[in-house]
Short mmCIF file of C-alpha atoms in Angstrom, two decimals:
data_model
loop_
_atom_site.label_atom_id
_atom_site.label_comp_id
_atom_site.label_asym_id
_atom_site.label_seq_id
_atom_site.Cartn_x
_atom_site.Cartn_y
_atom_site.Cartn_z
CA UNK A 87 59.91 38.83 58.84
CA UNK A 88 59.38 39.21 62.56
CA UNK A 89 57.79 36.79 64.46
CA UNK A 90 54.23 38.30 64.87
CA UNK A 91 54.24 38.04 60.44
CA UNK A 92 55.43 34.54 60.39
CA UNK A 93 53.03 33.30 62.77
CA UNK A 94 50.04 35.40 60.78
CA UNK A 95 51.41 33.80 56.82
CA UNK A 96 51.11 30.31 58.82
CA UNK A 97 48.24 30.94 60.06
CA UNK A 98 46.81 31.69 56.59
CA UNK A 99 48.49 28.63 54.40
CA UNK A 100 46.25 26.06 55.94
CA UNK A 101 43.00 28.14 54.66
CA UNK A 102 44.83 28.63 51.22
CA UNK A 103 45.89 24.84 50.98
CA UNK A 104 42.46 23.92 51.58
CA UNK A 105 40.87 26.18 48.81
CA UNK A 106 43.55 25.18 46.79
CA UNK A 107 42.26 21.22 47.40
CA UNK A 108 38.71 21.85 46.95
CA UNK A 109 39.00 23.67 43.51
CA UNK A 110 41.19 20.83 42.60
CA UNK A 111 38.03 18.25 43.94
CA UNK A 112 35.82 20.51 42.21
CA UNK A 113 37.66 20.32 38.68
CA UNK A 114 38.22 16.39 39.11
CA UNK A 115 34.57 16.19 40.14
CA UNK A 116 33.32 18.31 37.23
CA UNK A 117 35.71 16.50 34.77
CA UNK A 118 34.63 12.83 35.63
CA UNK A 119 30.92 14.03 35.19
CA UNK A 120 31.98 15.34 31.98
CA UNK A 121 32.99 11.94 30.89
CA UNK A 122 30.40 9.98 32.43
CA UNK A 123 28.10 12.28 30.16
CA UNK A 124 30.24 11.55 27.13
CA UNK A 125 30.21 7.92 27.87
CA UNK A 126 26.52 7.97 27.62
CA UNK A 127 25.73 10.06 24.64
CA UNK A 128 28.04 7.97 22.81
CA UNK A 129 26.28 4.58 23.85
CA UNK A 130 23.16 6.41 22.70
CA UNK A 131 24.20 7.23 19.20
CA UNK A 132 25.71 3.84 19.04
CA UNK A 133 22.69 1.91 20.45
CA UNK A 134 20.42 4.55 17.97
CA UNK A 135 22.95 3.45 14.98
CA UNK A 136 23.24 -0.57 15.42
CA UNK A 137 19.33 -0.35 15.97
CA UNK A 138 19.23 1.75 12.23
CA UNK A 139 21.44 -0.99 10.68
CA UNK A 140 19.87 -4.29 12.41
CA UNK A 141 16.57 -3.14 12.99
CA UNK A 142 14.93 -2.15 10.01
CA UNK A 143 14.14 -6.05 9.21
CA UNK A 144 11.22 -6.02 11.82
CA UNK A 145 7.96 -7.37 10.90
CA UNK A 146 6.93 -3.59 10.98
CA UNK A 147 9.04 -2.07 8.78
CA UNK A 148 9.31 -2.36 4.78
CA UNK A 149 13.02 -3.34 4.71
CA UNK A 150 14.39 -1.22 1.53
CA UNK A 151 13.09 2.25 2.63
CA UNK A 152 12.99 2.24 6.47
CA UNK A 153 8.68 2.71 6.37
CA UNK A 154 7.04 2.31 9.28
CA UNK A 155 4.24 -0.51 8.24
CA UNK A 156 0.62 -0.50 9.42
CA UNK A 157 -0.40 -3.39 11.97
CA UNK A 158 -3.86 -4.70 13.05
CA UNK A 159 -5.50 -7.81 14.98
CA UNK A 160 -6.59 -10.18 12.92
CA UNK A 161 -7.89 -13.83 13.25
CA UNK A 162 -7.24 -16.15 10.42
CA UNK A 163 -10.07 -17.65 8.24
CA UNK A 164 -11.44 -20.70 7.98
CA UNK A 165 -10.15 -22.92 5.04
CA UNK A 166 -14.33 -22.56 3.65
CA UNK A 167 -13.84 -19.11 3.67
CA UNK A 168 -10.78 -18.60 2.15
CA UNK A 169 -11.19 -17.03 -1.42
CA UNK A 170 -7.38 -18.24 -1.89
CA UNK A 171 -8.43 -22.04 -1.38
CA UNK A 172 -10.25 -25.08 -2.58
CA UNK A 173 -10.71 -26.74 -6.22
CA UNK A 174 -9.41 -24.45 -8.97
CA UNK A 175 -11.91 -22.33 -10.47
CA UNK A 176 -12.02 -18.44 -12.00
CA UNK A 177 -12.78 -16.97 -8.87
CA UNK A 178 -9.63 -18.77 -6.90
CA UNK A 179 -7.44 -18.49 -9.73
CA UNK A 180 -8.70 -14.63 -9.79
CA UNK A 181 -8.01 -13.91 -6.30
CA UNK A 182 -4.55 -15.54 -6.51
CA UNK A 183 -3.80 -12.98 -9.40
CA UNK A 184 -4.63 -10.11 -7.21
CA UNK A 185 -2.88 -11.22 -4.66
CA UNK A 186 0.43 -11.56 -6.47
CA UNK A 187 -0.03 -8.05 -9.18
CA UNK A 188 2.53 -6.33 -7.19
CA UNK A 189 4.95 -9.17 -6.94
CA UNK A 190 7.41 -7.38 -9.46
CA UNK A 191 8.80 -4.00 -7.92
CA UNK A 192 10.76 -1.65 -8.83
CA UNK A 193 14.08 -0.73 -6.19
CA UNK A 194 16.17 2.85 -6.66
CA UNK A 195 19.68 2.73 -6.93
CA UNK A 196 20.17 4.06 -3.15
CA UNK A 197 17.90 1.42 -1.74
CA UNK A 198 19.78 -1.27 -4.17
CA UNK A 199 22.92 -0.62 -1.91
CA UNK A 200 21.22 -0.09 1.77
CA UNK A 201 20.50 -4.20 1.12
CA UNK A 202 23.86 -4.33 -0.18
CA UNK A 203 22.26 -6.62 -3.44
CA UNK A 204 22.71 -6.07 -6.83
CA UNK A 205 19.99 -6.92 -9.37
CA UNK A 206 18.63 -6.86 -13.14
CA UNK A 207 18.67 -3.29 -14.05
CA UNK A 208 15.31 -2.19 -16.20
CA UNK A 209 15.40 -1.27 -19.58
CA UNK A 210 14.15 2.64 -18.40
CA UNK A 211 17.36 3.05 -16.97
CA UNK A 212 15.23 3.72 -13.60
CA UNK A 213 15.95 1.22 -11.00
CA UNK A 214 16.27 -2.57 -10.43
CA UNK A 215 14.03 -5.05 -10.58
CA UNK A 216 13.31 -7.03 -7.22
CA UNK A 217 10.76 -9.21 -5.29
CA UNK A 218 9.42 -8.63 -1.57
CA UNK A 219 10.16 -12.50 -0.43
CA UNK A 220 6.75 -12.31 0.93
CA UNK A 221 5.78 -12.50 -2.94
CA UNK A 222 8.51 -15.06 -2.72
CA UNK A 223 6.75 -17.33 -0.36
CA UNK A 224 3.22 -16.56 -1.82
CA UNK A 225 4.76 -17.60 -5.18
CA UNK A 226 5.84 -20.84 -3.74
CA UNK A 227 2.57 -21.42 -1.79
CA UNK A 228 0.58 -20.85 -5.44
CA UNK A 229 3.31 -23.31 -7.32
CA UNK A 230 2.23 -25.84 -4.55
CA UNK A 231 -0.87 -25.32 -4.90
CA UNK A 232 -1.32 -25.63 -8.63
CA UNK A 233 1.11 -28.84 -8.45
CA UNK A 234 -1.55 -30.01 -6.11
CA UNK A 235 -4.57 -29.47 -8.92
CA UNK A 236 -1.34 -30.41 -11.83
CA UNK A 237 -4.50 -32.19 -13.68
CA UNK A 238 -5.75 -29.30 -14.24
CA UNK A 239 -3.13 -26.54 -14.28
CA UNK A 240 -0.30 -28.60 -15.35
CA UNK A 241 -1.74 -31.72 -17.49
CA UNK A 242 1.30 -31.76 -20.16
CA UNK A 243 3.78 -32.43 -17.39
CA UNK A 244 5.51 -35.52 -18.52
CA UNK A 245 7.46 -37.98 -16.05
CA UNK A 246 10.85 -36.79 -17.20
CA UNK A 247 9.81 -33.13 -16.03
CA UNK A 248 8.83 -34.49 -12.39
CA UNK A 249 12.48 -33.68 -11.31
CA UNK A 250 12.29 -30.40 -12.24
CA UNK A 251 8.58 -29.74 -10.81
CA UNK A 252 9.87 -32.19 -7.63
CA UNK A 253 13.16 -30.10 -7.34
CA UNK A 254 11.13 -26.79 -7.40
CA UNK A 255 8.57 -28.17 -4.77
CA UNK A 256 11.13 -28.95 -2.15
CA UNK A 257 12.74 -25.35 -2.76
CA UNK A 258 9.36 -23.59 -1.96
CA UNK A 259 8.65 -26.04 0.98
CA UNK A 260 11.96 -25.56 2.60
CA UNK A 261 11.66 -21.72 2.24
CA UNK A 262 8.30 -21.82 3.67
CA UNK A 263 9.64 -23.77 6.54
CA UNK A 264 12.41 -21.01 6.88
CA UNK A 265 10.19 -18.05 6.56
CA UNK A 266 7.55 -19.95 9.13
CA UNK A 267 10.75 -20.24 12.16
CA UNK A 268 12.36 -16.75 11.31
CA UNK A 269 8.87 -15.18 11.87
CA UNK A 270 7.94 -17.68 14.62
CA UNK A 271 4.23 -17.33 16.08
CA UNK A 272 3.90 -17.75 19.41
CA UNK A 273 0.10 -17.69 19.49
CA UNK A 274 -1.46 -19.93 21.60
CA UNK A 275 -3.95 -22.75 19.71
CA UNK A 276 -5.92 -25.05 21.97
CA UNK A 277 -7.86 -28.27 22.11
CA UNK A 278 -10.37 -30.02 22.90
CA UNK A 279 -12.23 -33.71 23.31
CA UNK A 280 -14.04 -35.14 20.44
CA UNK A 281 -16.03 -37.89 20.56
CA UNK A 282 -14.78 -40.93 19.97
CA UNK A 283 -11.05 -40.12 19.21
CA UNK A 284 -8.86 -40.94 22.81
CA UNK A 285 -6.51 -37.82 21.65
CA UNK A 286 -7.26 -34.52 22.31
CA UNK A 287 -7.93 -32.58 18.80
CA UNK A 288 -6.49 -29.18 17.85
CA UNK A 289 -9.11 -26.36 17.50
CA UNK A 290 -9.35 -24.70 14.46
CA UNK A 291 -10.34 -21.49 15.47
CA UNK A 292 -7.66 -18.83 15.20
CA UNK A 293 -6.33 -16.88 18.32
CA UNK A 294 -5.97 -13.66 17.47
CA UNK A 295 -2.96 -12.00 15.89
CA UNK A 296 -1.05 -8.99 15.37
CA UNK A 297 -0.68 -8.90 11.25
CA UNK A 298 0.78 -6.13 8.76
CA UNK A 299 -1.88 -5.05 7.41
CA UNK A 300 -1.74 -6.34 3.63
CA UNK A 301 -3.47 -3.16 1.93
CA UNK A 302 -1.34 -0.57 4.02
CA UNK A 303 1.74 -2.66 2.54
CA UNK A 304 0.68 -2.95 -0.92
CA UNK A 305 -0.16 0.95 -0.84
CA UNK A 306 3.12 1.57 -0.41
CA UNK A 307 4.38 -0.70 -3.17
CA UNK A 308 1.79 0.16 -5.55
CA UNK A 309 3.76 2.83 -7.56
CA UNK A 310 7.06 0.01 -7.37
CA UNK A 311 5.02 -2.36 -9.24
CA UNK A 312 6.31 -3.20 -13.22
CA UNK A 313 3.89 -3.96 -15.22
CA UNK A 314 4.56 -6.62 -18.21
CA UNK A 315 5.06 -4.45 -20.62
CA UNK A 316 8.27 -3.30 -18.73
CA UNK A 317 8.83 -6.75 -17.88
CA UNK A 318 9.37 -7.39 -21.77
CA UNK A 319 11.56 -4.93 -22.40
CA UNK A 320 14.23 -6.81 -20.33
CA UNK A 321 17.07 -8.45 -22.13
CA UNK A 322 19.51 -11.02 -21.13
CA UNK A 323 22.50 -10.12 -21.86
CA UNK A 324 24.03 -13.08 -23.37
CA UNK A 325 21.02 -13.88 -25.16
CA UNK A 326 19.49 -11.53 -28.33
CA UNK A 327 15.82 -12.20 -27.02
CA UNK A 328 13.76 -10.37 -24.80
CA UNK A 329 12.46 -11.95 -21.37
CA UNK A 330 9.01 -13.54 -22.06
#
């Protein structure tokens, strides 16, 4: 190679180098994009699955299927115009029937494992039996209610069944207690001066909330519910009779 050549190939190797480097910044750019992007996408699908798995227990979803629940604003009544309160009589002990005629429902096999629970099988062969613990906690609130009025709903209740009924009592207010702080309401209640009392007295009127709305809910259990014929039909096992 004369000398005229060698001086043109050296002039061209610095051109060549740099090409050479900036496809090789190009590639390393391109590549750590590439993994920023996969870095994301998988956070996403993780966030997206940890948010299937732990969120589904919001105060807006029915926790078995995944249903989006109905919500509303809603200011509670006043104790006088409750039809769930005050001295026991047909029309109470009516609208406390109502209120509880879904409280047995009826949970597929699927939706059995999704709360990783097992339960009492029905006789049909068609599911499991189950409780919303809503129905749980209205249950209790009726039990303390009617232990309240035991005169009248309870007037055979001897003293050596008190530590039964006693027993009972301080499971359902304990639960209550329980469900109250898991589903803590942070409305704000106020007060006010009365006369003559030197402490300021809580006002009674409700602030407004955001509440499932109870029909939208029970529409969606309504075709869950077992009736009591179904509920006879169950059998203990290690007993010959039928649940009554």
């Amino acid at each position: 190679m004369d000398h005229h050549t060698r001086q043109q190939s050296e002039c061209l190797l610095p051109d060549r180098k740099a090409g050479e480097l900036a496809f090789r910044s190009r590639r390393h750019r391109w590549a750590f994009l590439f993994h920023i992007v996969l870095f994301l996408v998988n956070t996403g699908v993780t966030i997206l699955f940890l948010a299937r798995i732990y969120g589904q227990d919001t105060i807006n979803t029915l926790s078995f299927t995944g249903q989006r629940l109905a919500v509303r604003p809603q200011r509670f009544m006043m104790t006088e115009d409750s039809p769930y309160a005050g001295p026991p009589s047909e029309r109470v002990d009516e609208a406390w029937k109502k209120l509880l005629h879904h409280i047995n429902i009826r949970v597929s096999h699927g939706e059995m494992q999704s709360t990783n629970q097992t339960s009492v099988p029905l006789a049909d062969g068609n599911g499991f039996l189950a409780w919303m613990d809503v129905s749980h906690q209205l249950h209790c609130v009726k039990y303390l209610r009617q232990w309240i009025y035991r005169q009248h709903y309870h007037p055979d209740v001897g003293l050596d069944e008190e530590p039964h009924w006693l027993l009972h009592i301080d499971h359902c207010l304990d639960l209550i207690r329980q469900a109250l702080m898991c589903r803590a309401d942070t409305s704000i209640m106020t007060f006010n001066w009365v006369a003559n009392r030197s402490e300021p007295m809580l006002k009674l009127d409700s602030p407004e909330h955001v509440c499932i709305d109870w029909e939208d809910l029970m529409r969606k259990v309504q075709d869950r519910r077992i009736d009591n014929a179904a509920m006879a039909q169950l059998v203990n096992p290690s007993l010959d009779s039928k649940f009554v």
